[in-house]
mmCIF file of C-alpha atoms in Angstrom:
data_model
loop_
_atom_site.group_PDB
_atom_site.id
_atom_site.type_symbol
_atom_site.label_atom_id
_atom_site.label_comp_id
_atom_site.label_asym_id
_atom_site.label_seq_id
_atom_site.Cartn_x
_atom_site.Cartn_y
_atom_site.Cartn_z
ATOM 1 C CA UNK A 1 0.032 -0.033 -0.065
ATOM 2 C CA UNK A 2 1.352 3.425 -1.068
ATOM 3 C CA UNK A 3 1.635 6.013 1.677
ATOM 4 C CA UNK A 4 -0.936 8.951 1.328
ATOM 5 C CA UNK A 5 -0.382 12.754 2.357
ATOM 6 C CA UNK A 6 -4.061 13.020 3.614
ATOM 7 C CA UNK A 7 -5.216 12.306 7.107
ATOM 8 C CA UNK A 8 -6.907 9.108 8.281
ATOM 9 C CA UNK A 9 -10.258 11.254 8.866
ATOM 10 C CA UNK A 10 -10.053 12.451 5.196
ATOM 11 C CA UNK A 11 -9.183 8.858 3.985
ATOM 12 C CA UNK A 12 -12.298 7.648 5.691
ATOM 13 C CA UNK A 13 -14.474 10.298 4.044
ATOM 14 C CA UNK A 14 -13.046 9.540 0.481
ATOM 15 C CA UNK A 15 -13.369 5.813 0.973
ATOM 16 C CA UNK A 16 -16.506 5.057 2.828
ATOM 17 C CA UNK A 17 -17.427 5.654 6.385
ATOM 18 C CA UNK A 18 -18.953 8.989 5.718
ATOM 19 C CA UNK A 19 -19.857 8.116 2.219
ATOM 20 C CA UNK A 20 -23.478 8.290 0.886
ATOM 21 C CA UNK A 21 -25.229 4.928 1.675
ATOM 22 C CA UNK A 22 -25.865 3.029 -1.584
ATOM 23 C CA UNK A 23 -29.190 1.529 -2.284
ATOM 24 C CA UNK A 24 -30.282 -1.416 -0.140
ATOM 25 C CA UNK A 25 -30.206 -3.749 -3.078
ATOM 26 C CA UNK A 26 -26.875 -2.544 -4.560
ATOM 27 C CA UNK A 27 -24.575 -5.239 -5.624
ATOM 28 C CA UNK A 28 -21.334 -5.922 -3.749
ATOM 29 C CA UNK A 29 -17.939 -5.744 -5.207
ATOM 30 C CA UNK A 30 -17.788 -9.488 -5.517
ATOM 31 C CA UNK A 31 -21.001 -9.399 -7.228
ATOM 32 C CA UNK A 32 -19.775 -7.064 -9.869
ATOM 33 C CA UNK A 33 -16.531 -8.911 -10.245
ATOM 34 C CA UNK A 34 -18.600 -12.097 -10.816
ATOM 35 C CA UNK A 35 -20.720 -10.430 -13.359
ATOM 36 C CA UNK A 36 -17.893 -9.031 -15.400
ATOM 37 C CA UNK A 37 -16.156 -12.239 -15.031
ATOM 38 C CA UNK A 38 -19.097 -13.906 -16.987
ATOM 39 C CA UNK A 39 -19.448 -11.018 -19.594
ATOM 40 C CA UNK A 40 -15.766 -10.195 -19.978
ATOM 41 C CA UNK A 41 -15.509 -12.186 -23.322
ATOM 42 C CA UNK A 42 -18.936 -10.925 -24.693
ATOM 43 C CA UNK A 43 -18.018 -7.231 -23.917
ATOM 44 C CA UNK A 44 -14.681 -7.644 -25.624
ATOM 45 C CA UNK A 45 -16.390 -8.939 -28.708
ATOM 46 C CA UNK A 46 -19.180 -6.238 -28.552
ATOM 47 C CA UNK A 47 -16.618 -3.527 -28.277
ATOM 48 C CA UNK A 48 -16.825 -2.754 -32.142
ATOM 49 C CA UNK A 49 -20.198 -1.749 -31.659
ATOM 50 C CA UNK A 50 -19.533 0.108 -28.297
ATOM 51 C CA UNK A 51 -16.923 2.233 -30.352
ATOM 52 C CA UNK A 52 -19.387 2.852 -33.242
ATOM 53 C CA UNK A 53 -21.963 4.241 -30.553
ATOM 54 C CA UNK A 54 -19.659 6.222 -27.989
ATOM 55 C CA UNK A 55 -16.318 6.505 -29.689
ATOM 56 C CA UNK A 56 -17.029 10.017 -30.766
ATOM 57 C CA UNK A 57 -17.885 11.024 -27.325
ATOM 58 C CA UNK A 58 -14.737 9.242 -25.861
ATOM 59 C CA UNK A 59 -12.578 11.001 -28.352
ATOM 60 C CA UNK A 60 -14.054 14.509 -27.806
ATOM 61 C CA UNK A 61 -13.585 14.202 -23.884
ATOM 62 C CA UNK A 62 -10.357 12.071 -23.520
ATOM 63 C CA UNK A 63 -8.594 13.016 -26.761
ATOM 64 C CA UNK A 64 -6.777 16.237 -25.209
ATOM 65 C CA UNK A 65 -5.802 15.010 -21.750
ATOM 66 C CA UNK A 66 -1.960 14.814 -21.032
ATOM 67 C CA UNK A 67 0.465 13.986 -18.536
ATOM 68 C CA UNK A 68 -0.043 10.892 -16.124
ATOM 69 C CA UNK A 69 -3.509 9.658 -16.884
ATOM 70 C CA UNK A 70 -5.674 7.156 -14.737
ATOM 71 C CA UNK A 71 -8.459 5.347 -16.467
ATOM 72 C CA UNK A 72 -10.770 4.143 -13.652
ATOM 73 C CA UNK A 73 -12.784 1.054 -14.086
ATOM 74 C CA UNK A 74 -10.799 0.572 -17.770
ATOM 75 C CA UNK A 75 -12.657 -2.559 -18.467
ATOM 76 C CA UNK A 76 -11.498 -4.229 -21.687
ATOM 77 C CA UNK A 77 -9.659 -0.847 -22.447
ATOM 78 C CA UNK A 78 -12.043 0.847 -25.058
ATOM 79 C CA UNK A 79 -10.906 4.330 -23.907
ATOM 80 C CA UNK A 80 -7.051 3.428 -24.598
ATOM 81 C CA UNK A 81 -7.369 4.215 -28.414
ATOM 82 C CA UNK A 82 -8.684 7.534 -27.742
ATOM 83 C CA UNK A 83 -5.659 8.945 -25.587
ATOM 84 C CA UNK A 84 -2.946 11.045 -26.905
ATOM 85 C CA UNK A 85 0.004 8.817 -27.840
ATOM 86 C CA UNK A 86 2.205 10.323 -25.319
ATOM 87 C CA UNK A 87 0.019 9.861 -22.374
ATOM 88 C CA UNK A 88 1.466 8.093 -19.346
ATOM 89 C CA UNK A 89 -1.432 5.692 -18.888
ATOM 90 C CA UNK A 90 -2.437 3.666 -15.759
ATOM 91 C CA UNK A 91 -5.574 1.589 -15.739
ATOM 92 C CA UNK A 92 -7.550 0.005 -13.034
ATOM 93 C CA UNK A 93 -10.432 -2.470 -12.813
ATOM 94 C CA UNK A 94 -12.070 -4.633 -10.148
ATOM 95 C CA UNK A 95 -12.436 -7.584 -12.556
ATOM 96 C CA UNK A 96 -9.210 -9.642 -13.517
ATOM 97 C CA UNK A 97 -11.049 -10.957 -16.523
ATOM 98 C CA UNK A 98 -11.556 -7.532 -17.841
ATOM 99 C CA UNK A 99 -7.992 -6.695 -17.308
ATOM 100 C CA UNK A 100 -6.844 -9.426 -19.018
ATOM 101 C CA UNK A 101 -8.678 -8.208 -22.127
ATOM 102 C CA UNK A 102 -7.142 -4.653 -21.527
ATOM 103 C CA UNK A 103 -3.797 -6.205 -21.638
ATOM 104 C CA UNK A 104 -4.556 -7.592 -25.109
ATOM 105 C CA UNK A 105 -5.994 -4.365 -26.111
ATOM 106 C CA UNK A 106 -2.606 -2.503 -25.137
ATOM 107 C CA UNK A 107 -0.698 -5.073 -26.984
ATOM 108 C CA UNK A 108 -2.865 -4.707 -30.158
ATOM 109 C CA UNK A 109 -2.409 -0.771 -30.024
ATOM 110 C CA UNK A 110 1.093 -0.726 -29.100
ATOM 111 C CA UNK A 111 0.502 1.442 -26.202
ATOM 112 C CA UNK A 112 2.601 1.762 -23.090
ATOM 113 C CA UNK A 113 0.468 1.504 -19.974
ATOM 114 C CA UNK A 114 0.407 -0.248 -16.678
ATOM 115 C CA UNK A 115 -2.779 -1.956 -15.234
ATOM 116 C CA UNK A 116 -3.718 -2.976 -11.782
ATOM 117 C CA UNK A 117 -6.697 -4.726 -10.235
ATOM 118 C CA UNK A 118 -8.056 -2.262 -7.668
ATOM 119 C CA UNK A 119 -11.578 -1.099 -6.066
ATOM 120 C CA UNK A 120 -12.264 2.268 -7.734
ATOM 121 C CA UNK A 121 -14.047 3.176 -4.266
ATOM 122 C CA UNK A 122 -10.585 2.703 -2.386
ATOM 123 C CA UNK A 123 -7.671 3.849 -4.875
ATOM 124 C CA UNK A 124 -4.312 2.577 -3.913
ATOM 125 C CA UNK A 125 -2.681 5.756 -5.075
ATOM 126 C CA UNK A 126 -1.180 8.753 -3.204
ATOM 127 C CA UNK A 127 -3.135 12.267 -3.183
ATOM 128 C CA UNK A 128 -2.685 14.290 -6.377
ATOM 129 C CA UNK A 129 -0.810 11.390 -8.403
ATOM 130 C CA UNK A 130 -2.513 12.094 -11.699
ATOM 131 C CA UNK A 131 -2.692 15.055 -14.212
ATOM 132 C CA UNK A 132 -6.024 13.544 -15.532
ATOM 133 C CA UNK A 133 -8.478 10.803 -14.412
ATOM 134 C CA UNK A 134 -10.760 9.506 -16.916
ATOM 135 C CA UNK A 135 -13.742 6.933 -16.839
ATOM 136 C CA UNK A 136 -16.323 5.775 -19.150
ATOM 137 C CA UNK A 137 -19.765 4.082 -18.657
ATOM 138 C CA UNK A 138 -18.696 3.294 -14.985
ATOM 139 C CA UNK A 139 -20.592 5.207 -12.241
ATOM 140 C CA UNK A 140 -23.817 2.986 -13.078
ATOM 141 C CA UNK A 141 -21.910 0.063 -11.775
ATOM 142 C CA UNK A 142 -20.116 1.291 -8.537
ATOM 143 C CA UNK A 143 -21.743 -0.035 -5.481
ATOM 144 C CA UNK A 144 -21.092 3.468 -4.052
ATOM 145 C CA UNK A 145 -20.306 5.795 -7.134
ATOM 146 C CA UNK A 146 -20.016 8.919 -4.848
ATOM 147 C CA UNK A 147 -16.959 7.180 -2.987
ATOM 148 C CA UNK A 148 -15.454 6.290 -6.417
ATOM 149 C CA UNK A 149 -15.838 9.912 -7.601
ATOM 150 C CA UNK A 150 -14.302 11.327 -4.448
ATOM 151 C CA UNK A 151 -11.472 9.064 -4.836
ATOM 152 C CA UNK A 152 -11.059 10.201 -8.401
ATOM 153 C CA UNK A 153 -10.947 13.780 -6.984
ATOM 154 C CA UNK A 154 -8.467 12.893 -4.209
ATOM 155 C CA UNK A 155 -5.842 11.180 -6.695
ATOM 156 C CA UNK A 156 -6.042 14.057 -9.292
ATOM 157 C CA UNK A 157 -3.594 16.985 -9.118
ATOM 158 C CA UNK A 158 -4.802 20.577 -8.341
ATOM 159 C CA UNK A 159 -5.204 22.121 -11.864
ATOM 160 C CA UNK A 160 -5.581 18.672 -13.203
ATOM 161 C CA UNK A 161 -8.916 17.443 -14.855
ATOM 162 C CA UNK A 162 -11.534 14.542 -14.450
ATOM 163 C CA UNK A 163 -13.415 13.565 -17.400
ATOM 164 C CA UNK A 164 -16.264 11.338 -17.540
ATOM 165 C CA UNK A 165 -18.432 9.679 -20.261
ATOM 166 C CA UNK A 166 -21.627 8.142 -18.691
ATOM 167 C CA UNK A 167 -24.798 6.883 -19.859
ATOM 168 C CA UNK A 168 -28.260 7.395 -18.269
ATOM 169 C CA UNK A 169 -31.952 7.990 -18.534
ATOM 170 C CA UNK A 170 -32.931 9.215 -22.075
ATOM 171 C CA UNK A 171 -34.615 12.654 -22.689
ATOM 172 C CA UNK A 172 -36.905 10.885 -25.151
ATOM 173 C CA UNK A 173 -40.061 9.794 -23.309
ATOM 174 C CA UNK A 174 -40.604 6.355 -24.731
ATOM 175 C CA UNK A 175 -36.787 5.268 -24.335
ATOM 176 C CA UNK A 176 -36.977 6.557 -20.815
ATOM 177 C CA UNK A 177 -40.053 4.639 -20.258
ATOM 178 C CA UNK A 178 -38.418 1.290 -21.427
ATOM 179 C CA UNK A 179 -35.270 2.105 -19.394
ATOM 180 C CA UNK A 180 -37.376 2.685 -16.179
ATOM 181 C CA UNK A 181 -39.526 -0.549 -17.058
ATOM 182 C CA UNK A 182 -36.454 -2.533 -17.294
ATOM 183 C CA UNK A 183 -34.353 -0.982 -14.828
ATOM 184 C CA UNK A 184 -34.249 -3.477 -11.905
ATOM 185 C CA UNK A 185 -34.004 -6.478 -14.307
ATOM 186 C CA UNK A 186 -31.024 -4.797 -16.055
ATOM 187 C CA UNK A 187 -29.284 -4.079 -12.910
ATOM 188 C CA UNK A 188 -29.938 -7.684 -11.771
ATOM 189 C CA UNK A 189 -28.372 -9.073 -14.775
ATOM 190 C CA UNK A 190 -25.622 -6.564 -15.628
ATOM 191 C CA UNK A 191 -25.007 -4.452 -12.314
ATOM 192 C CA UNK A 192 -25.782 -1.355 -14.410
ATOM 193 C CA UNK A 193 -27.985 1.395 -13.465
ATOM 194 C CA UNK A 194 -29.091 2.396 -16.800
ATOM 195 C CA UNK A 195 -31.738 5.028 -15.860
ATOM 196 C CA UNK A 196 -29.288 7.028 -13.371
ATOM 197 C CA UNK A 197 -28.934 10.926 -13.928
ATOM 198 C CA UNK A 198 -25.179 11.212 -14.466
ATOM 199 C CA UNK A 199 -24.982 14.894 -13.492
ATOM 200 C CA UNK A 200 -26.907 14.337 -10.427
ATOM 201 C CA UNK A 201 -24.470 11.416 -9.398
ATOM 202 C CA UNK A 202 -21.510 13.576 -9.985
ATOM 203 C CA UNK A 203 -23.009 16.623 -8.334
ATOM 204 C CA UNK A 204 -24.019 14.545 -5.294
ATOM 205 C CA UNK A 205 -20.420 13.443 -4.732
ATOM 206 C CA UNK A 206 -19.555 16.997 -4.468
ATOM 207 C CA UNK A 207 -17.444 17.474 -7.622
ATOM 208 C CA UNK A 208 -17.573 20.853 -9.386
ATOM 209 C CA UNK A 209 -18.923 20.243 -13.131
ATOM 210 C CA UNK A 210 -17.047 22.612 -15.392
ATOM 211 C CA UNK A 211 -18.473 21.413 -18.777
ATOM 212 C CA UNK A 212 -20.996 18.940 -19.795
ATOM 213 C CA UNK A 213 -22.714 17.675 -23.132
ATOM 214 C CA UNK A 214 -25.414 15.207 -23.790
ATOM 215 C CA UNK A 215 -26.188 13.084 -27.045
ATOM 216 C CA UNK A 216 -27.822 9.931 -28.127
ATOM 217 C CA UNK A 217 -31.130 10.997 -27.233
ATOM 218 C CA UNK A 218 -29.860 12.025 -23.853
ATOM 219 C CA UNK A 219 -28.545 8.528 -23.026
ATOM 220 C CA UNK A 220 -24.872 9.624 -23.294
ATOM 221 C CA UNK A 221 -23.639 12.356 -20.962
ATOM 222 C CA UNK A 222 -19.980 13.585 -21.075
ATOM 223 C CA UNK A 223 -18.611 15.800 -18.093
ATOM 224 C CA UNK A 224 -15.421 17.607 -17.044
ATOM 225 C CA UNK A 225 -14.846 18.342 -13.535
ATOM 226 C CA UNK A 226 -12.066 20.141 -11.863
ATOM 227 C CA UNK A 227 -10.551 18.881 -8.535
ATOM 228 C CA UNK A 228 -10.587 20.812 -5.444
#
């Protein structure tokens, strides 16, 4: 475990004892790990479609970050191709099966980077370790998204940037109705809260949103937040 510069009290606030309480039916970390063990191969094959749908949002939000970059919940490594070639990439994910696919992605793209199995809600990095922290389609799966977002803020340097591409409840009535109708079943199967409101999740975590956009009938939200 790396040493940190913040106090034990601050650490407790950032990683759990004072965090907002997740929903009573929220999946545990082991549940999430098991879900993505089952779906890692499928998600890797699905990535071509994912890039077709979300690629431009990832490129627009992640394409100009620089310095040391942390990709939180990097999954199979879908974000890697959208980062600048000179980025000093570090990726973390709770699922070893997803990280195995991410390592293949690094090799296929000939990208230098290091990957670690780690809980996004309790990052094993010093305060102010990264120039940029990015994450995509992740807050919907964290047992406590507020804790994970506060950890992203903790490890990001003052003057750095936190960039997110998230999905959530559509702005189009029929699509939103379907999401609401299937929300519980989708979460049970995939561990994904697909009817969340990403801006509310980020704001509730105490992050300062500097810029935000929406697309794809409101189901995709991109955000930039400045660490305090």
